[in-house]
XYZ file of C-alpha atoms in Angstrom:
597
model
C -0.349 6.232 -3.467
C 3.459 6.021 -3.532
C 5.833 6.554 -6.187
C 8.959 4.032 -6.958
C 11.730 5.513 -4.906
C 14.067 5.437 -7.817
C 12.402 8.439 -9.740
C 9.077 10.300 -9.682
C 6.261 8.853 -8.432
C 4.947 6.244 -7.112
C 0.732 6.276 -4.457
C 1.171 3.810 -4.767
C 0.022 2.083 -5.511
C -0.771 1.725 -7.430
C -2.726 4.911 -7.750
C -6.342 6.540 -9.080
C -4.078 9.298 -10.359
C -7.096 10.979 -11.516
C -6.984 9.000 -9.529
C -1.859 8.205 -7.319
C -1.203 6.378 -7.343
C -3.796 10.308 -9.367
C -4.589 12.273 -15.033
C -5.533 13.434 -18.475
C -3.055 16.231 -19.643
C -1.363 12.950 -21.589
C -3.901 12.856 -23.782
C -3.515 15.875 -24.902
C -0.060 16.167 -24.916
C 0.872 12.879 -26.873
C 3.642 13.978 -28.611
C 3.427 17.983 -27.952
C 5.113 20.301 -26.469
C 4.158 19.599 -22.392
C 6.339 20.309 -20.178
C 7.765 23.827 -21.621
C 5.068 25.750 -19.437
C 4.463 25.219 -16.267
C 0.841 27.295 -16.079
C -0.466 25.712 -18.807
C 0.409 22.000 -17.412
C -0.834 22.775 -13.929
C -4.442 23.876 -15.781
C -4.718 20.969 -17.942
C -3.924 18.799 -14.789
C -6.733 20.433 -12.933
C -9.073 18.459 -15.354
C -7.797 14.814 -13.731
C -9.540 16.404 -9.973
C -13.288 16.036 -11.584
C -15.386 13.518 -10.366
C -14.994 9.906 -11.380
C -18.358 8.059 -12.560
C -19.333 4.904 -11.572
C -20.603 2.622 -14.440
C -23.243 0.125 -14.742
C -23.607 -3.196 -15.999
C -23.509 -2.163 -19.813
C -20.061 -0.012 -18.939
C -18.248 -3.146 -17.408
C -18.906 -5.806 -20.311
C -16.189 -6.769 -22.338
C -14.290 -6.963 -24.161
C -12.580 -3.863 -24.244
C -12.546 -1.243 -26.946
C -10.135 -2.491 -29.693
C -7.063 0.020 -30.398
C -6.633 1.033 -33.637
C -4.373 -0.608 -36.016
C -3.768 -3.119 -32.829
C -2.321 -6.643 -34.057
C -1.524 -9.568 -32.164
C 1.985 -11.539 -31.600
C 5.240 -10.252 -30.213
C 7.303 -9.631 -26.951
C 7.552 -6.218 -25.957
C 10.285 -5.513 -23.599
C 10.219 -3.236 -20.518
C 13.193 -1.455 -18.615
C 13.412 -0.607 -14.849
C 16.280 0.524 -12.590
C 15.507 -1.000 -9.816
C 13.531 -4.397 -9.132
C 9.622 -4.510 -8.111
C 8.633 -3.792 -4.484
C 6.721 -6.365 -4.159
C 3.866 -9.083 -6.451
C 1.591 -10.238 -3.912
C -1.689 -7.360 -4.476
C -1.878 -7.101 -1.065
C 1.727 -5.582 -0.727
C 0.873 -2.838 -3.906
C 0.825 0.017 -3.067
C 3.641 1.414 -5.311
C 3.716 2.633 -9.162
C 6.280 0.020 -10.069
C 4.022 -3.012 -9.035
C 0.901 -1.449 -9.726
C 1.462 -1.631 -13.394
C 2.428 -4.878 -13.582
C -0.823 -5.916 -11.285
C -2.750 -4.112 -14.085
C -1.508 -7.280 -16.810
C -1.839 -9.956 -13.968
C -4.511 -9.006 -11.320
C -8.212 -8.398 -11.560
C -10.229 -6.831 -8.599
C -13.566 -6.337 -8.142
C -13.896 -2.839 -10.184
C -11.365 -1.551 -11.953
C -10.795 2.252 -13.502
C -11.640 3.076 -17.149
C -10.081 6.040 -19.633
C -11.758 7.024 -22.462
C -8.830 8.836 -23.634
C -10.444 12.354 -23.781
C -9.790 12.778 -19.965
C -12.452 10.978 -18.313
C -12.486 8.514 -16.083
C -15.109 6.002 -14.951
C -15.118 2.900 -12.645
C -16.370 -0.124 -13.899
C -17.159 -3.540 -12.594
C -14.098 -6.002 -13.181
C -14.897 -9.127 -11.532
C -18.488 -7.707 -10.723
C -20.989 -6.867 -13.325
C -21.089 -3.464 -12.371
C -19.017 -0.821 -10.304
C -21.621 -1.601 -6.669
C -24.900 -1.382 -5.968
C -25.245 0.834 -2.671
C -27.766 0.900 -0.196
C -28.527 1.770 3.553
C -27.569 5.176 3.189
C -24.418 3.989 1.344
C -23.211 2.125 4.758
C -24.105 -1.060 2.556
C -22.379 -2.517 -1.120
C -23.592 -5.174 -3.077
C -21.656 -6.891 -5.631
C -22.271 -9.831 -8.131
C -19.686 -11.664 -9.728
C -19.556 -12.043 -13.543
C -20.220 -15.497 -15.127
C -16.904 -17.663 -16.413
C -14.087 -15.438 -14.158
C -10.841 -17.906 -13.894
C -7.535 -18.143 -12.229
C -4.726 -18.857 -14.508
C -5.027 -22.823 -13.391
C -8.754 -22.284 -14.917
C -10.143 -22.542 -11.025
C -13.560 -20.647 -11.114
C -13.115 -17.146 -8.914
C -16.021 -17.369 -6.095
C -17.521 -15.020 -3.618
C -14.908 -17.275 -1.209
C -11.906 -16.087 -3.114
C -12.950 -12.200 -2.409
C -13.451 -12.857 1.425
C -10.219 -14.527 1.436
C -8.827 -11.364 -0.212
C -10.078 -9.139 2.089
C -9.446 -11.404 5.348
C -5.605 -11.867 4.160
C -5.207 -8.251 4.343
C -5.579 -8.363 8.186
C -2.671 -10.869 8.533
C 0.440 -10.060 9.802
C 2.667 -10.937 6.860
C 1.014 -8.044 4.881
C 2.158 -4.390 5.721
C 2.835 -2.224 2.767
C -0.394 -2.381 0.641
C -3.156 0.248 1.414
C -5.239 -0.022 4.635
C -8.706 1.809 3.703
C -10.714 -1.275 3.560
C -9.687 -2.779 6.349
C -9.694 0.175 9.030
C -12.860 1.272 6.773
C -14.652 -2.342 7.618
C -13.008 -2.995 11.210
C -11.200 0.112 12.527
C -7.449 1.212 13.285
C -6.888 -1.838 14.954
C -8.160 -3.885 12.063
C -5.629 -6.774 13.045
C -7.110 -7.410 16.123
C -10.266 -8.486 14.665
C -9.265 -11.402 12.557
C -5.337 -11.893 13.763
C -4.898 -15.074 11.718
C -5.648 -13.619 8.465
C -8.707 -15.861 7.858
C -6.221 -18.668 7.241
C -7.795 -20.457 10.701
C -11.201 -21.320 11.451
C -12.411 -17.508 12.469
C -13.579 -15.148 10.271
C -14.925 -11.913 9.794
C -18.849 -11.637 10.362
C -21.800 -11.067 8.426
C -22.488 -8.553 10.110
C -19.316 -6.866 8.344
C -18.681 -8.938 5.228
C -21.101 -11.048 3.867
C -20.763 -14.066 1.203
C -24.632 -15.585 1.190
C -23.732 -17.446 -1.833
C -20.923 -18.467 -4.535
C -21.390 -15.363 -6.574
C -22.786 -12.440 -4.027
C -20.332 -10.484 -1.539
C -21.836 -7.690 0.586
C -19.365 -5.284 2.716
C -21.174 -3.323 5.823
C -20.068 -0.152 7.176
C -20.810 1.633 10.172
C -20.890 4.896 7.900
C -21.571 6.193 3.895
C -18.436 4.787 2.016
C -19.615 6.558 -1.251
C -15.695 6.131 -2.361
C -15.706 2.143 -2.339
C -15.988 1.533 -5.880
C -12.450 3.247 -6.459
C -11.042 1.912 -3.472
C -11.500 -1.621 -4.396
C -10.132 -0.660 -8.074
C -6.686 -0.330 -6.304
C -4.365 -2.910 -6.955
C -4.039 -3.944 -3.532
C -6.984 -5.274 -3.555
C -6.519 -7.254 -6.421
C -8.040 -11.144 -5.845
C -5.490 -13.661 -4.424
C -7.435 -17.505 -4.840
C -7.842 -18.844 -1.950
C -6.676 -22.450 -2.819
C -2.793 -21.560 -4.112
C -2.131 -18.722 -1.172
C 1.189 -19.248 -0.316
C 0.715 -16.752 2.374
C 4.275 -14.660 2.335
C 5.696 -16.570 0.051
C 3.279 -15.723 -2.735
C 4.906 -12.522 -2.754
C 7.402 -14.595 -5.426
C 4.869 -16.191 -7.464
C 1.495 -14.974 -7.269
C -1.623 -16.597 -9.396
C -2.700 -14.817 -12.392
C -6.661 -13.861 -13.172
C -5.753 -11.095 -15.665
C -4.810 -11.741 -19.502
C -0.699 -12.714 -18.601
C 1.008 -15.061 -16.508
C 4.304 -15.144 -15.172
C 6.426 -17.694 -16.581
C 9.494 -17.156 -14.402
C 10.619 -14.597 -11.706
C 14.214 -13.559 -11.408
C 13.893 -11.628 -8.231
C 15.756 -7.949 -9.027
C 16.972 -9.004 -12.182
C 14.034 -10.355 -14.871
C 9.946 -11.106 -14.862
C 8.687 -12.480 -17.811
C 4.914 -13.134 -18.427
C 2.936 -14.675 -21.136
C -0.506 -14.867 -21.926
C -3.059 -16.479 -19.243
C -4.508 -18.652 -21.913
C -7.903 -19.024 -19.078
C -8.245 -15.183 -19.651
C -11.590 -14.545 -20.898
C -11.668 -11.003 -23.089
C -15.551 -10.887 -23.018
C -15.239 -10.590 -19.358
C -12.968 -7.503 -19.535
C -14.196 -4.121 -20.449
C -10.614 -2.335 -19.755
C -7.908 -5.215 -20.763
C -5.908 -6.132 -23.826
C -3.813 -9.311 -24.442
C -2.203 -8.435 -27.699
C 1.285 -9.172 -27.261
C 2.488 -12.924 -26.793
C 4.024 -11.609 -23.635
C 6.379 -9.500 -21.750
C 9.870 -9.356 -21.156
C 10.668 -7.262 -17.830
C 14.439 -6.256 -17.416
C 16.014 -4.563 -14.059
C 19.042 -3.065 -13.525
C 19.207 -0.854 -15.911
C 19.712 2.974 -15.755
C 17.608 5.809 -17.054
C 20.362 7.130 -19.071
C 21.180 3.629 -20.236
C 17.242 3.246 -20.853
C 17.649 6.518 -22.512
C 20.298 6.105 -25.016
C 18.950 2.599 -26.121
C 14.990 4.229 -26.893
C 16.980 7.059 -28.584
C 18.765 4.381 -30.682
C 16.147 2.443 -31.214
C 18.115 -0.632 -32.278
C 17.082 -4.374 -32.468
C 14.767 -5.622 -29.414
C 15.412 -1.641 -28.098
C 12.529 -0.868 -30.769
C 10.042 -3.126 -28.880
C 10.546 -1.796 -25.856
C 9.290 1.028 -23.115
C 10.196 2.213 -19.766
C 8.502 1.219 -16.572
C 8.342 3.847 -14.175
C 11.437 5.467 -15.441
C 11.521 8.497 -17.722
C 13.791 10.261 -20.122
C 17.184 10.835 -18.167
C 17.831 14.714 -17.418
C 20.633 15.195 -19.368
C 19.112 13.553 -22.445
C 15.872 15.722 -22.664
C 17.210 17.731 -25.329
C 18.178 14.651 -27.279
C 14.395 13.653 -27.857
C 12.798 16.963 -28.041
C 15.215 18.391 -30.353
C 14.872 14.895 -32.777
C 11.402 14.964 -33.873
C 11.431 10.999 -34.838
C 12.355 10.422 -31.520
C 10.195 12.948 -29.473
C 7.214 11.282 -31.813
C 7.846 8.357 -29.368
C 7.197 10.025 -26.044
C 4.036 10.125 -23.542
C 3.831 13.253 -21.397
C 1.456 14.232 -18.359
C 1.393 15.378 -15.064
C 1.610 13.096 -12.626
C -0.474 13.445 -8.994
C 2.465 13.638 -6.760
C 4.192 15.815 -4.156
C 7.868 14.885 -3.750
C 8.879 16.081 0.166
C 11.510 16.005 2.379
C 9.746 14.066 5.154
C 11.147 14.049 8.439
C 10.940 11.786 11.369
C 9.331 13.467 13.750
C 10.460 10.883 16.612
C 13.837 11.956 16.041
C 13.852 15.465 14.563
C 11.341 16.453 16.906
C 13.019 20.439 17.347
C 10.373 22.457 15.183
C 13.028 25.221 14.487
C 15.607 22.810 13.054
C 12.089 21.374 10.611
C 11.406 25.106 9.827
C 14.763 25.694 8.887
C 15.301 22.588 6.681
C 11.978 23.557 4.877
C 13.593 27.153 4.219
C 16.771 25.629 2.676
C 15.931 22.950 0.393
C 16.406 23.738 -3.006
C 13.567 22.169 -5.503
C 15.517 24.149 -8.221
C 18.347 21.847 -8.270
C 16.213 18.579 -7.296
C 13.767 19.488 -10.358
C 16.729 19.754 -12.975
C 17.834 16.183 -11.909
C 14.463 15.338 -12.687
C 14.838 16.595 -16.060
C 13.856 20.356 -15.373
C 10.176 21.582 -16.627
C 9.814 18.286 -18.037
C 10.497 16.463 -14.793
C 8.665 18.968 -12.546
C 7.533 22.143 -10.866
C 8.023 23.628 -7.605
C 5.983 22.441 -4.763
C 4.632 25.254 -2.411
C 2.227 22.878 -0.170
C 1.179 19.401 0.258
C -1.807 19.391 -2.688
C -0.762 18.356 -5.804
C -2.614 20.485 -9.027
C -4.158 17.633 -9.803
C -6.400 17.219 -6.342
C -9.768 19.264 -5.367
C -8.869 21.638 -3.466
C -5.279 22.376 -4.712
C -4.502 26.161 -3.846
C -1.757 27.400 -6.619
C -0.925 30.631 -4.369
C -0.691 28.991 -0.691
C 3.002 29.085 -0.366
C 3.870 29.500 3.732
C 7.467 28.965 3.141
C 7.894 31.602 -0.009
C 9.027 28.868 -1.928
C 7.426 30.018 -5.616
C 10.139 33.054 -4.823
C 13.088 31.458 -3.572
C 12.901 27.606 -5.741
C 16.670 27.741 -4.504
C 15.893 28.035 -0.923
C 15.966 31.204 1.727
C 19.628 30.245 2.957
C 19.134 33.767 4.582
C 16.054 32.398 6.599
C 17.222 29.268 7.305
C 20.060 30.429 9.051
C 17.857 32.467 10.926
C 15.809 30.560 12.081
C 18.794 28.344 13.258
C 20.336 31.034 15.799
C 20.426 29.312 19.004
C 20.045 25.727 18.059
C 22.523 23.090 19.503
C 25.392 21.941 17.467
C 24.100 18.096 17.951
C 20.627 18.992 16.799
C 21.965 20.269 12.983
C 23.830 16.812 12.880
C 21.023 14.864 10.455
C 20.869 11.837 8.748
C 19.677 11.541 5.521
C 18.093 8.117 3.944
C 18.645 8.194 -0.149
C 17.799 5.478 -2.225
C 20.950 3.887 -4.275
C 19.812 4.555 -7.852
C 20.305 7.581 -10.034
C 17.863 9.525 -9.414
C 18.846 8.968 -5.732
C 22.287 9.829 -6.021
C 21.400 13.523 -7.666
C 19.291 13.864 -4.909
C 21.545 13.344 -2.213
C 23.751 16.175 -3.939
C 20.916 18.386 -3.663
C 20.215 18.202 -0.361
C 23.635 17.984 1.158
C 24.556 20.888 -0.943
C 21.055 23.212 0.321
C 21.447 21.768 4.181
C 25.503 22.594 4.150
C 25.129 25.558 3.241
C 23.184 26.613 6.342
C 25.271 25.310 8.848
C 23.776 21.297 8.704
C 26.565 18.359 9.299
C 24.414 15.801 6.312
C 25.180 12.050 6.945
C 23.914 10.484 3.725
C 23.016 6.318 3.826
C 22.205 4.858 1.048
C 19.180 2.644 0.693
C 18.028 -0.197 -1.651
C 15.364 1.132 -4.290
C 13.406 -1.698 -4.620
C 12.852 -1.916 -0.759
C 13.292 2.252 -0.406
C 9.654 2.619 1.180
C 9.975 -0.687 2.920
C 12.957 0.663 4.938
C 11.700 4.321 5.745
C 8.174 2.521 6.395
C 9.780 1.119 9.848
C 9.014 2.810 13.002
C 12.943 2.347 14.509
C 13.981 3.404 10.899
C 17.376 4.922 11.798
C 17.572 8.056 9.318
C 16.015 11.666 10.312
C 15.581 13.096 7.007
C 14.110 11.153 3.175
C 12.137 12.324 0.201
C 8.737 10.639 0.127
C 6.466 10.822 -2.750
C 2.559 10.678 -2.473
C -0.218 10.805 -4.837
C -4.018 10.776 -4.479
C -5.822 7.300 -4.679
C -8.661 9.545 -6.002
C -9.890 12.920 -6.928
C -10.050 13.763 -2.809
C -7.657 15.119 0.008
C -8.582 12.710 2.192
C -6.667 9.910 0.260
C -3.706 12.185 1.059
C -3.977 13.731 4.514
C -5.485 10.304 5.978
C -2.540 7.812 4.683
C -0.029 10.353 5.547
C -0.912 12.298 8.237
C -3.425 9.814 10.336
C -2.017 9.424 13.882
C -3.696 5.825 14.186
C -2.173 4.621 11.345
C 1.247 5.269 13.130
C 2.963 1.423 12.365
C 4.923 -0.371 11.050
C 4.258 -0.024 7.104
C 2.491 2.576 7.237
C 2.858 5.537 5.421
C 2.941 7.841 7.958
C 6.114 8.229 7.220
C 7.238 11.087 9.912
C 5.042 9.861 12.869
C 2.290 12.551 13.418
C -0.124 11.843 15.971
C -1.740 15.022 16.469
C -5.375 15.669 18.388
C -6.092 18.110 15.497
C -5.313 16.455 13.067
C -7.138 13.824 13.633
C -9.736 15.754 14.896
C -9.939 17.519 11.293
C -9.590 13.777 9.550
C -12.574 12.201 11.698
C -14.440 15.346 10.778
C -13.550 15.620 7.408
C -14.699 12.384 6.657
C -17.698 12.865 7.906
C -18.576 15.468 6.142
C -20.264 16.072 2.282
C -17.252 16.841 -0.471
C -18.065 20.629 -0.185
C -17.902 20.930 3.754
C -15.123 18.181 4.044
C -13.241 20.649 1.168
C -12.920 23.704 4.119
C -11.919 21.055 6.356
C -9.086 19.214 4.916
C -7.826 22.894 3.848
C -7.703 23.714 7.295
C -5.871 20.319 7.831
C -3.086 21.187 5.136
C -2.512 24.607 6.733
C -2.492 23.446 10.145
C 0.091 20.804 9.162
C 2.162 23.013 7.228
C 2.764 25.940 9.284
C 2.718 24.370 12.728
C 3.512 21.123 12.964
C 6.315 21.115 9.335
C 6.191 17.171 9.328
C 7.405 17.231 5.786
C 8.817 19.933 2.937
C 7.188 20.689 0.303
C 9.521 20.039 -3.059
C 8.383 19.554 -6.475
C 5.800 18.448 -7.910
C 6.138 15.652 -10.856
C 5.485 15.295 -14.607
C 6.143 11.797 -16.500
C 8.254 11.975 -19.701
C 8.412 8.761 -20.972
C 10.476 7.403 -24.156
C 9.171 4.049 -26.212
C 10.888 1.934 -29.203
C 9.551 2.550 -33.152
C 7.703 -1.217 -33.177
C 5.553 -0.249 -29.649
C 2.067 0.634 -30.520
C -1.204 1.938 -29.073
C 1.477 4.177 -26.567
C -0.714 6.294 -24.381
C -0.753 8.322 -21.419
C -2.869 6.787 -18.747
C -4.331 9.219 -16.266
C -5.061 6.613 -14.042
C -1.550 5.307 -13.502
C -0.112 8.544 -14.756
C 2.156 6.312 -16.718
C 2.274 4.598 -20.131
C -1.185 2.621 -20.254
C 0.326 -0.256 -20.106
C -2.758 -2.397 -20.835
C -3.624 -1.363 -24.587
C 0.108 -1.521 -25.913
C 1.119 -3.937 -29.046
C 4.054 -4.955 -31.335
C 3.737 -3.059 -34.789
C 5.483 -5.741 -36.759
């Protein structure tokens, strides 16, 4: 899953952090001292890579757990930089979107803390989290009793084969692809071109709706990881009566407890309660607050300064995405009223330098970049060992199989870079070839960036043209094949505890496309060779395997450089309550939140 562009993370999207997304050190942390020690965080976000369970019909029935001391009424207010990505589910796939999908959008299953680090999935529409047979090359699912749309039309099997069949259209390109390659290969789009919107549609043979409240998927293989794939909210249920096809990007239909009342594009969203919401339905979902007030355009530091203040409608309020700006860290930790406020964890994603293979395609001039980047200076824009740690390979501490000492590029040694190396390495190589251009998105965050790297890549002899970029349509821009820019930081986090919702997104040479996030263009026999396999394989074999993957990737092919990896540090106002960590957003849990007073 992808982080926003504008600051860390995204996977996405939205993302099983512990599932990006991707996490249960928050729990823990709430209002300690995380982020001081590096060791100690990477351990505690070890325990987010344990095995999700899949509940049963008793585990999905709502309504959801109450919060303590929760109490209806009130507006809470929300702050982000830059404006959403995207609303249509089918376009999620980023952090930014994904937690606003998680008040509006309800999908088949859907992910469930218990606040003590573990994570379960549970059936959202469905009664239960699948029913699996055949090997586990077939699901069942049943739909629960009294599901609505916000216009109080009753959600049928119909409306979740028109969900799935959508996602093969052509007007949807930057929401996650596992179901549909899963159910109809790479080429997906060639099997239903249209969409579903004409008279064809996908078999029975490979989806199957035998009546209004039974859907059955059919695989060619064991898809034991279908529960948590269909908890993403990209695959979130779109009604099939009010698609608007692209243009319900703008104003989507509501089956979760809010509604949107009006859509500002870039500048406000504001939602109130979806009055055909039924609680007793939901096992994971809270509607305590009247509604909320999304504002965009605003800074991290302003963000900051006005959660430090905590004045007026600044005390019902929280950050998105965004954290606690950098240079105001010191400012909430040192004020213990303040730092009382915060949510803390570490987040599932690795922050690279990805580069475009189809135009940086000397491996000397990759190695060499790789050698000189300096995640020192990128982490303390983050906000220093709150914000981060150094990055040594592609596996973030909170996936199986992350290996704490496999550091090719010496990277644990040198956080500043190996200028020494780097230059090096670089003997020999054509002026015109150390002539790169570097994509950085226009925000903050963005800006520091840019510094960072023009100052590492100078320094070794590089000539750095910086664009900038639009935030909210960052990964929309790099996403496209004849994107015009060598050089961008990418962010991705698992979907779930396994590598191969990392390697396969990023590193799959048939998912080389438009809006994909293959992001530097690697079609390699190997690779894919190692994916196919790895896939194929049981969790322990597949483990060797996608190791190999990571090391072949790393060391001979470079598509990307390792940077940082992130932590959240997230500021809310004095009249927000129920404030929590989530490990499956690795954000503030935006779903159990409510206005003290």
């Amino acid at each position: 899953m992808k982080p926003i562009s504008s600051r860390r993370a995204r996977a996405v999207v939205v993302a099983l952090a512990a599932g990006s997304l991707a996490l249960t050190a928050c729990s823990k942390n709430e209002g300690g001292n995380s982020g001081t020690d590096s060791k100690k965080d990477q351990s505690e976000a070890s325990v987010q890579s344990k095995a999700v369970t899949y509940a049963d019909a008793a585990g999905s029935t709502g309504p959801a757990e109450e919060v303590t001391g929760a109490k209806p009424g009130g507006t809470i207010n929300v702050y982000q930089e830059a404006g959403l990505s995207h609303l249509d589910p089918g376009q999620i796939y980023v952090s930014d979107a994904g937690q606003v999908a998680n008040l509006l959008f309800r999908r088949l299953t859907q992910f469930k803390e218990d606040g003590k680090g573990g994570v379960s999935v549970v059936g959202d529409l469905a009664t239960d989290s699948g029913k699996s047979s055949d090997g586990g090359k077939t699901w069942t699912f049943t739909l629960k009793d009294g599901i609505k749309d916000q216009n109080g039309n009753a959600i049928t099997s119909a409306d979740v084969r028109h969900t799935v069949e959508r996602q093969y259209a052509k007007f949807i390109f930057d929401g996650p692809t596992y179901l549909q390659t899963w159910l109809s290969g790479a080429d997906y789009r060639k099997a239903l071109p249209d969409g579903g919107f004409g008279k064809k549609h996908l078999p029975a043979s490979v989806l199957d709706t035998p009546d209004d409240k039974t859907v059955v998927f059919h695989f060619d293989t064991a898809r034991p990881d279908l529960p948590q794939t269909l908890a993403m909210a990209g695959y979130a249920i779109v009604p099939e009566k009010t698609d608007t096809k692209a243009a319900y990007d703008k104003a989507p239909v509501a089956t979760g407890p809010y509604k949107i009342v009006s859509n500002k594009v870039g500048k406000e969203l504001v939602l109130e309660k979806n009055t055909n919401w039924d609680p007793k339905t939901d096992s994971v979902r809270h509607q305590y607050a009247n509604g909320f007030d999304f504002q965009f355009g605003i800074t991290e530091s302003t963000q900051t300064k006005r959660l430090i203040a905590d004045q007026g409608e600044d005390k019902n309020a929280i950050q998105l995405t965004g954290g606690v700006e950098a240079t105001q860290i010191q400012d909430v930790i040192g004020n213990a009223a303040v730092s009382k406020r915060t949510v803390k964890g570490y987040q599932p994603y690795v922050m690279q330098l990805t580069f475009n293979l189809d135009r940086v395609k000397d491996l000397k001039v990759r190695q060499a970049i790789t050698y000189a980047v300096n995640s020192k200076s990128l982490i303390a824009g983050e906000g220093g060992a709150y914000g981060g740690d150094v990055a040594p390979n592609y596996f973030a501490p909170t996936l199986p199989g992350y290996e704490a000492n496999y550091d090719p590029y010496g990277r644990l040694k040198a956080p500043q870079g190996n200028i020494a190396k780097a230059k090096e390495i670089l003997k020999g190589v054509p002026a015109a070839e150390k002539k790169v251009v570097f994509a950085y998105s226009n925000s903050e965050a963005g800006q520091k960036r840019k510094v960072a790297i023009e100052d590492a890549l100078s320094k070794v002899g590089f000539n750095v043209v910086s664009k900038e970029v639009d935030a909210a349509s960052y990964y929309e821009q790099i996403g496209k094949l004849k994107n015009p820019y060598d050089i961008y930081i990418t962010g991705w986090g698992q979907d779930w505890p396994s590598p191969g919702t990392v390697i396969t997104p990023i590193y799959d040479g048939t998912q080389v496309a438009d809006g994909s996030s293959n992001y530097s263009h690697v079609k390699d026999p190997k690779v894919d060779a190692l994916i196919k396999q790895a896939l194929s394989e049981d969790p322990t074999a597949a483990a060797k395997t996608w190791k190999e993957a990571q090391h072949y990737l790393l060391e001979k092919i470079v598509p990307a450089a390792p940077l940082w990896y992130t932590k959240q540090f997230q500021l809310s106002g004095s009249n927000i309550g129920g404030a929590r960590y989530g490990s499956v957003s690795s954000l503030i849990d935006i779903t159990r939140l409510y206005v003290k007073s």
